[in-house]
Short mmCIF file of C-alpha atoms in Angstrom, two decimals:
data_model
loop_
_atom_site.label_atom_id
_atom_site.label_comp_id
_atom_site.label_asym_id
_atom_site.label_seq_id
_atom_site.Cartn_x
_atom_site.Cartn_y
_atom_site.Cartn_z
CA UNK M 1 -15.57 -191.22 -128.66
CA UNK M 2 -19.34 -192.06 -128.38
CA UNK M 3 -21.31 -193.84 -130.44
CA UNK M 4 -24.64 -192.94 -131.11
CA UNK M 5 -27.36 -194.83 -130.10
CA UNK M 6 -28.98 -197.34 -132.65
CA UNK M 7 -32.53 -197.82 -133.19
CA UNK M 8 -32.40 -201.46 -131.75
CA UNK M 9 -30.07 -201.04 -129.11
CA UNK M 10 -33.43 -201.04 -126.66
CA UNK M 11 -34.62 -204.27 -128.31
CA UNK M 12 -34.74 -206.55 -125.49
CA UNK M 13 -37.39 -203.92 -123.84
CA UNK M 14 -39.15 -202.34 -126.77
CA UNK M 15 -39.57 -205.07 -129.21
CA UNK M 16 -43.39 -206.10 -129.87
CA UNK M 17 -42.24 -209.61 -129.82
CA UNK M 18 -40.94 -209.21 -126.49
CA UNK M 19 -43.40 -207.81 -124.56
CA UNK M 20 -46.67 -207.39 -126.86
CA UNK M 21 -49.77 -209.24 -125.70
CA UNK M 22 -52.03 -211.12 -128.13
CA UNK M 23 -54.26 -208.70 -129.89
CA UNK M 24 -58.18 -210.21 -129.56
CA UNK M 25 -61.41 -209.83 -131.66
CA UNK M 26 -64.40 -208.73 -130.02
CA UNK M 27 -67.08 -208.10 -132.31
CA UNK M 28 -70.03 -207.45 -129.62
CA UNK M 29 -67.34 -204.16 -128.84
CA UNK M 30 -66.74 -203.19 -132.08
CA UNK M 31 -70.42 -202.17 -133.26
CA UNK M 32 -70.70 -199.08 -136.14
CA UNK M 33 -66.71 -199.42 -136.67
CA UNK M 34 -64.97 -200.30 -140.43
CA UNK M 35 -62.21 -202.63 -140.74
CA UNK M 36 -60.20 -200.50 -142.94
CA UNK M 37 -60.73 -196.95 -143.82
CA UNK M 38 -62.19 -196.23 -146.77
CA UNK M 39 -60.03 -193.57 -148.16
CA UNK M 40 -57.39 -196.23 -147.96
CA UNK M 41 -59.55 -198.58 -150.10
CA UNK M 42 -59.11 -197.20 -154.07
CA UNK M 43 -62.30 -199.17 -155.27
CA UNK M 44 -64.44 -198.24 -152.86
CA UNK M 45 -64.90 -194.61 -153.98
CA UNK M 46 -65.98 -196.20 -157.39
CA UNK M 47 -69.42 -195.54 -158.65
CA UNK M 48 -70.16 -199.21 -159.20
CA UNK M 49 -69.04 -200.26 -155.72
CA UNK M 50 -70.67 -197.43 -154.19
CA UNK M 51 -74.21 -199.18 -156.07
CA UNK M 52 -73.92 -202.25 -153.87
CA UNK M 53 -76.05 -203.11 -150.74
CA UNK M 54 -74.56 -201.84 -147.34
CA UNK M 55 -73.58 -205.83 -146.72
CA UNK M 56 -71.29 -206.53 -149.65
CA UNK M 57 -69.43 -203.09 -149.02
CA UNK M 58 -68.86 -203.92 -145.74
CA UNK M 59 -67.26 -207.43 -146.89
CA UNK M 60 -65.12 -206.00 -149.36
CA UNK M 61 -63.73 -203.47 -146.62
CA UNK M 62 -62.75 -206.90 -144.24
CA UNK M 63 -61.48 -208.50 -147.33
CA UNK M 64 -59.12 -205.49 -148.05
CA UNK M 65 -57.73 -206.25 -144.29
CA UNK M 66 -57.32 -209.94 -144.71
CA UNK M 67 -55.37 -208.99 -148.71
CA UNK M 68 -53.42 -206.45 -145.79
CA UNK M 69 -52.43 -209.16 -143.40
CA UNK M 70 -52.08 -211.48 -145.60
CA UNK M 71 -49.72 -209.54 -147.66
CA UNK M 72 -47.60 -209.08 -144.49
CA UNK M 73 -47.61 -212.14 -144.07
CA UNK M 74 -45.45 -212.81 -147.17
CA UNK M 75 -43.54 -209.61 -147.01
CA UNK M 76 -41.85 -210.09 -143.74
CA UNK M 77 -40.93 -213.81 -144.18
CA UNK M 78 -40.20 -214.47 -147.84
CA UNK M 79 -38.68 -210.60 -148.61
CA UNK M 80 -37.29 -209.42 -145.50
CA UNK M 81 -36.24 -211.81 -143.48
CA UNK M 82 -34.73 -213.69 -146.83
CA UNK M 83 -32.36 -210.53 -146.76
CA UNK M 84 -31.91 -210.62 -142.66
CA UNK M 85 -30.83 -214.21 -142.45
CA UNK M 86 -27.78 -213.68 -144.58
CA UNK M 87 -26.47 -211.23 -143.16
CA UNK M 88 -27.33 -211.97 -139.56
CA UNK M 89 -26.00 -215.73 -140.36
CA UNK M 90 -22.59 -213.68 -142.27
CA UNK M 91 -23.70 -215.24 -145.53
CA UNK M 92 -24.04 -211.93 -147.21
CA UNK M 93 -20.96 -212.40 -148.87
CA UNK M 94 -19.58 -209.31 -147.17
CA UNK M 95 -17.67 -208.15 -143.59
CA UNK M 96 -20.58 -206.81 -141.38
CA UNK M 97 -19.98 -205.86 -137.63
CA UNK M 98 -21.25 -208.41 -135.00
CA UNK M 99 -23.51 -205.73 -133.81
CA UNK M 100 -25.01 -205.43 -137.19
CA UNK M 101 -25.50 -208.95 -137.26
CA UNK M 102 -27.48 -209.55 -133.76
CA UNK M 103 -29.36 -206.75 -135.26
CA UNK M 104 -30.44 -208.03 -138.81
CA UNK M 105 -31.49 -211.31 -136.20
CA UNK M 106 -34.14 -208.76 -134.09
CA UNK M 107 -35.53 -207.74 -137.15
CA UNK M 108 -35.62 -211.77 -137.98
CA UNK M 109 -37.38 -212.24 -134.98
CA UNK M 110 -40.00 -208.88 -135.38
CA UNK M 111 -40.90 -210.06 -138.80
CA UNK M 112 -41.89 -213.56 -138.12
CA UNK M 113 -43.72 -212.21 -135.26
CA UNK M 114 -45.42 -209.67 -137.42
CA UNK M 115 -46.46 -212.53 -140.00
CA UNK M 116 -47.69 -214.57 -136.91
CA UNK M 117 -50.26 -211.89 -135.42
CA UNK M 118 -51.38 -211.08 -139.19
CA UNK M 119 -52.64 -214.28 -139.81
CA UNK M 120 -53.76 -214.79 -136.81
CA UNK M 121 -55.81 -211.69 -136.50
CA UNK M 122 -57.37 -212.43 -140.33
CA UNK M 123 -58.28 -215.63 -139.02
CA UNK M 124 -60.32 -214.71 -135.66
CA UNK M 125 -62.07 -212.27 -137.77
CA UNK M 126 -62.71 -214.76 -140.03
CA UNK M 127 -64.42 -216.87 -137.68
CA UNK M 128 -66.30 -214.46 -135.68
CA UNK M 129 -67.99 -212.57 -138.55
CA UNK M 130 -67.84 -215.49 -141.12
CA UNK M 131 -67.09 -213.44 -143.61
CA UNK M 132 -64.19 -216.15 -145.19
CA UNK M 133 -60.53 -214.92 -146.77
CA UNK M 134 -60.98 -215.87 -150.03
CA UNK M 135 -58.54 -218.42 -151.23
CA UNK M 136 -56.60 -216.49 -153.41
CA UNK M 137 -52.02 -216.01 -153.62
CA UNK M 138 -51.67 -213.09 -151.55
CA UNK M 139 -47.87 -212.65 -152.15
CA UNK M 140 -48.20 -211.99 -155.66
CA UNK M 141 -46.38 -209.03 -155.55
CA UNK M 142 -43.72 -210.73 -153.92
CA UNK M 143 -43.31 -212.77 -156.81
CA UNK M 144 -43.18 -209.67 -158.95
CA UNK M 145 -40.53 -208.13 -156.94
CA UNK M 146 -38.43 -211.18 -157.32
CA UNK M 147 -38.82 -211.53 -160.73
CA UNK M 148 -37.48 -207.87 -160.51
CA UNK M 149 -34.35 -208.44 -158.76
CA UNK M 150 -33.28 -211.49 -161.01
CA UNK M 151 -34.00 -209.70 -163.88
CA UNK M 152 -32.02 -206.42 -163.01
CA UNK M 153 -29.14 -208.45 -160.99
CA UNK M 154 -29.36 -212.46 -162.44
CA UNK M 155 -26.00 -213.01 -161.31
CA UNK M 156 -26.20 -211.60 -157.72
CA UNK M 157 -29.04 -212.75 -155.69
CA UNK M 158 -28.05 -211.57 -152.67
CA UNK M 159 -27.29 -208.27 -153.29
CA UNK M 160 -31.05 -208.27 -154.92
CA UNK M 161 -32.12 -209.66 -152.14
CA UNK M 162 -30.74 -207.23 -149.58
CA UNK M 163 -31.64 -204.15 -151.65
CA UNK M 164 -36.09 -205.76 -151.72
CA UNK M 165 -35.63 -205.46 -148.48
CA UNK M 166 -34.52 -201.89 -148.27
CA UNK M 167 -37.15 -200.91 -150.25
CA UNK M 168 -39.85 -201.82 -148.67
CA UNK M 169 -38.70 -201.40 -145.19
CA UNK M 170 -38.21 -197.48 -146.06
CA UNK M 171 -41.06 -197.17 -148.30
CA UNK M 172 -43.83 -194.41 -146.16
CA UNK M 173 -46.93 -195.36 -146.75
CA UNK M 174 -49.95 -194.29 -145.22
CA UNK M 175 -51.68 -197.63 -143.51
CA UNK M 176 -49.91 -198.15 -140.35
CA UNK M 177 -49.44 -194.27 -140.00
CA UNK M 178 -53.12 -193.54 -140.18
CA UNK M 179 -55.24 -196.21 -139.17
CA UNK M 180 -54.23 -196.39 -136.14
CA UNK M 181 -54.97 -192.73 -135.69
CA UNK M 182 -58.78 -193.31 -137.10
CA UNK M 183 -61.32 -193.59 -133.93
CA UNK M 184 -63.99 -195.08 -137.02
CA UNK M 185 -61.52 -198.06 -137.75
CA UNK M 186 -61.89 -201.08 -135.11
CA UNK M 187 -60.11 -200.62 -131.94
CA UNK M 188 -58.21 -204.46 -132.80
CA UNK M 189 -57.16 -203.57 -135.84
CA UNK M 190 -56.00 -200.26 -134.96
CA UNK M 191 -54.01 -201.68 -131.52
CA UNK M 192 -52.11 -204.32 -134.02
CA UNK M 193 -51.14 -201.79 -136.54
CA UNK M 194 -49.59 -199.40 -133.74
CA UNK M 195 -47.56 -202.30 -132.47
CA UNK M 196 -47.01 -203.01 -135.87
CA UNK M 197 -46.28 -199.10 -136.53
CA UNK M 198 -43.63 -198.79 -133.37
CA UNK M 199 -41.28 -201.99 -134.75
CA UNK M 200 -41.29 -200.38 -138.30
CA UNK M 201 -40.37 -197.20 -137.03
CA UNK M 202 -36.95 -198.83 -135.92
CA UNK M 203 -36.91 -201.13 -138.74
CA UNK M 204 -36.72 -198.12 -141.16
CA UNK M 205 -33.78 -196.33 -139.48
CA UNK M 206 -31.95 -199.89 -139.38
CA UNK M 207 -32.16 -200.26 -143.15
CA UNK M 208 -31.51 -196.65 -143.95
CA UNK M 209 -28.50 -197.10 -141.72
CA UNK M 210 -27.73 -201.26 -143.41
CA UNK M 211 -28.12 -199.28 -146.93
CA UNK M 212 -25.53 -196.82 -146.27
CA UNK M 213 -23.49 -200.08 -144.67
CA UNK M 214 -24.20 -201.93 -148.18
CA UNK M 215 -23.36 -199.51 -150.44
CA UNK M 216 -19.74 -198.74 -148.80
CA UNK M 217 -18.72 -202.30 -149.37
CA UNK M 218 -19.93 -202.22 -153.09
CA UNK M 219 -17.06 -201.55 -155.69
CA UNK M 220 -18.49 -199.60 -158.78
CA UNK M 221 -19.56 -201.75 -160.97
CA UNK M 222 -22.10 -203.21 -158.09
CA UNK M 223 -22.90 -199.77 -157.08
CA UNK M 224 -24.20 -198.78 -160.46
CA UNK M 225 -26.17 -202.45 -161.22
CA UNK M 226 -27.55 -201.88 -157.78
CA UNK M 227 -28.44 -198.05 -158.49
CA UNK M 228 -30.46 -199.36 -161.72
CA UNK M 229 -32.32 -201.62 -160.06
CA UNK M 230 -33.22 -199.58 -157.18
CA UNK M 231 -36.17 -197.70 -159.15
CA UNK M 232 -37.60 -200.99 -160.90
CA UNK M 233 -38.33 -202.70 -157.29
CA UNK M 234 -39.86 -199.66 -156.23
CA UNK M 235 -42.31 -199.89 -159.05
CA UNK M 236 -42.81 -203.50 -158.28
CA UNK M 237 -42.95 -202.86 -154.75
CA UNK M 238 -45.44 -200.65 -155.18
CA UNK M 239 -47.31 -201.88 -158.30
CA UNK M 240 -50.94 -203.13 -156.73
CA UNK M 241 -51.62 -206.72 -156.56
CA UNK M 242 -55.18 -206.87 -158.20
CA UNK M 243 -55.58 -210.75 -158.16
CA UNK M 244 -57.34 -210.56 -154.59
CA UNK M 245 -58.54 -207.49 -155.33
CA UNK M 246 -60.32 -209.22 -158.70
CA UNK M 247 -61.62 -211.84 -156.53
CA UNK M 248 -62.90 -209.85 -153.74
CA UNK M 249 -65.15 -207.51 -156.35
CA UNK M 250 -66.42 -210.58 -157.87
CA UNK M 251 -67.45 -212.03 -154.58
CA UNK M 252 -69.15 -208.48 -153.77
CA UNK M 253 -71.39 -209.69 -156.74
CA UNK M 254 -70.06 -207.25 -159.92
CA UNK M 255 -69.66 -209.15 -162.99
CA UNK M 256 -66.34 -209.78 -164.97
CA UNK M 257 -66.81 -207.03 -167.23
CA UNK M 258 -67.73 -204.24 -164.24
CA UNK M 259 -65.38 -205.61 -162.10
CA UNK M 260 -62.69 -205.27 -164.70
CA UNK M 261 -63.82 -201.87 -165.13
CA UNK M 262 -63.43 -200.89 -161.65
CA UNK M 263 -59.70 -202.10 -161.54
CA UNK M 264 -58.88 -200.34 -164.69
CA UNK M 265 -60.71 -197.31 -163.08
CA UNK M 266 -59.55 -196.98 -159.73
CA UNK M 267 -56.00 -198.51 -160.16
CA UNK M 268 -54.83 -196.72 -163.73
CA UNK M 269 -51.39 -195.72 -164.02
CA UNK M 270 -51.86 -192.36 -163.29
CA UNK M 271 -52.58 -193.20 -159.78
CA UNK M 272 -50.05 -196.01 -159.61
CA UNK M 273 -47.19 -193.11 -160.74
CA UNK M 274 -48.76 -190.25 -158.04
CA UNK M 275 -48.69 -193.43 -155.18
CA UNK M 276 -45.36 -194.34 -156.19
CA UNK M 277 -43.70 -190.89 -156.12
CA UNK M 278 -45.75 -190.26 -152.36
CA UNK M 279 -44.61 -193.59 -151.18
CA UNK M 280 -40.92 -193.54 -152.37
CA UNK M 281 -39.25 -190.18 -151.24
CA UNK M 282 -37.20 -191.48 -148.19
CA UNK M 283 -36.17 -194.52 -150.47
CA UNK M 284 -35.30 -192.30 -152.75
CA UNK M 285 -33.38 -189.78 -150.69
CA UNK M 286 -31.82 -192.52 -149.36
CA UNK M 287 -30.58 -193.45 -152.45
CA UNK M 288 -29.53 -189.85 -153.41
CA UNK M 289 -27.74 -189.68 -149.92
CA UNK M 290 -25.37 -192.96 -150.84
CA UNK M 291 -24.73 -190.85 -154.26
CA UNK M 292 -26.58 -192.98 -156.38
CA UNK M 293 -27.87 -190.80 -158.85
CA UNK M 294 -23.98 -189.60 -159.40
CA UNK M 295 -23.20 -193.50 -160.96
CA UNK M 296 -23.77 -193.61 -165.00
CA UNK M 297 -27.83 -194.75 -166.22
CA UNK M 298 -29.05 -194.15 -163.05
CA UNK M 299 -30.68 -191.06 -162.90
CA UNK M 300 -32.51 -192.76 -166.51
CA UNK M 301 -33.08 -195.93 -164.87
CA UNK M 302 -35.70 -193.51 -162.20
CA UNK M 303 -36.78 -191.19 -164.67
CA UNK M 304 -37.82 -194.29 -166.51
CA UNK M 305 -40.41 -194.78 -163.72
CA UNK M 306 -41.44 -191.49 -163.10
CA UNK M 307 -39.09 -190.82 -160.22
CA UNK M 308 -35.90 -188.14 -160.22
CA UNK M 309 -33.25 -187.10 -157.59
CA UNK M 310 -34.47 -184.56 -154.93
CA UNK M 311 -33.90 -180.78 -155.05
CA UNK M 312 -32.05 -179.75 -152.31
CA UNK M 313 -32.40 -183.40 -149.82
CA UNK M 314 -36.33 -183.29 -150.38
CA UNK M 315 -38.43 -184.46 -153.15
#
């Protein structure tokens, strides 16, 4: 019998890490071009934001890529790779395959590579255009997911652990989809987030697959603490982190009280709940595919945060 072909088995020649080059700021080729696109920027459609000179719009669109990167930065070290270590090092508590294991150590090795280009990239673009990251916690809603997962599961870290990590690996969203797509966006930033783009597509179909892994060596009582907690780190997966976001309208020169009234404006919960329920449908397929929603208070736990089990396998 065959096996079917897993989405790291070409590692060695496909990983980013293995064969990417250095991705390089030029700003004498990047004339006319944004640093993010705007559509993916919720403030910047506001009509107090819109009010300010050419200049300080410009700066809050390169200080949306550095709270990007930055954010990266944390999410690959701190939430995924704190899941891939375990169970690459057997730690996990549980009998994974060797295969499984080499494979939770590529992801290791994409993610800290990830974190490495993302600061690195902020930082030459720092220095060439001197517009400076503000010094600000960008992993705030790390901390927030964490705070989650001990909440939801205080006695098993690991398992809360392992199931941040699903989340966000096979959350959809729409930055490293589309920008790289954009011709308006610059070329650097584009080139990074399609290397970026190509790991993740692998990355997602190894934790969709890990999931499925997880959930079989779960005896019920697990599988139902893990099934209510699933929805609550989407939410704080998804929840925006408005600290840098704060700091970065302030610096644009709006005032406490306008800037607070942008925030409340452009990041309300009735655009939180819409982003969440675009973002989450292959998470939550994936958890209606393990039979999730079948387990007592689950099906509550996501209608609780907007979310319900898709008609038919789609949402």
């Amino acid at each position: 019998m065959t096996t079917a072909p897993g989405p790291l088995d070409r590692w060695y020649e496909a990983a980013g890490v293995r064969g990417g080059v250095r991705r390089v700021f030029h700003a004498e080729t990047e004339a006319g071009r944004v640093f993010f696109p705007e559509a993916l920027v919720p403030h910047l459609d506001h009509p107090e934001v819109r009010a300010l000179p050419p200049h300080a719009v410009r700066e809050l669109t390169v200080r949306h890529l550095y709270q990007f990167l930055h954010a990266t930065t944390h999410l690959e070290t701190r939430v995924v790779n704190g899941a891939a270590e375990p169970v690459a090092n057997g730690r996990a508590g549980m009998d994974f395959p060797t295969g499984l294991r080499m494979d939770a150590f590529k992801v290791y090795c994409d993610e800290g590579y990830h974190a490495l280009y993302s600061l690195d990239l902020a930082d030459q673009i720092a220095r060439v255009t001197g517009i400076p990251v503000p010094d600000v916690d960008y992993g705030g809603f790390v901390t927030a997911l964490q705070a989650a997962g001990q909440a939801l599961l205080p006695d098993d870290p690991l398992l809360a652990g392992q199931l941040q990590a699903v989340v966000f690996e096979t959350l959809i969203t729409a930055v490293l989809n589309e920008v790289p797509q954009d011709p308006c966006v610059v070329s650097t930033v584009r080139d990074l987030m399609r290397d970026h783009a190509r790991d993740e597509g692998r990355h997602h179909r190894f934790f969709s697959a890990f999931f499925l892994e997880l959930w079989a060596r779960l005896d019920r009582h697990r599988r139902i603490a893990a099934g209510r907690a699933l929805p609550a780190m989407i939410r704080a997966a998804l929840d925006w982190d408005l600290g840098p976001v704060h700091t970065s309208l302030r610096l644009a020169g709006l005032d406490e009280e306008r800037s607070r009234a942008v925030l409340a404006d452009a990041y309300g919960e009735s655009a939180v709940t819409a982003r969440i329920r675009t973002v989450s449908r292959a998470t939550v397929r994936l958890a209606a595919q393990a039979g999730a929603f079948d387990l007592p208070g689950v099906p509550e736990a996501f209608a609780a945060h907007g979310l319900s089990e898709p008609e038919g396998g789609d949402d």
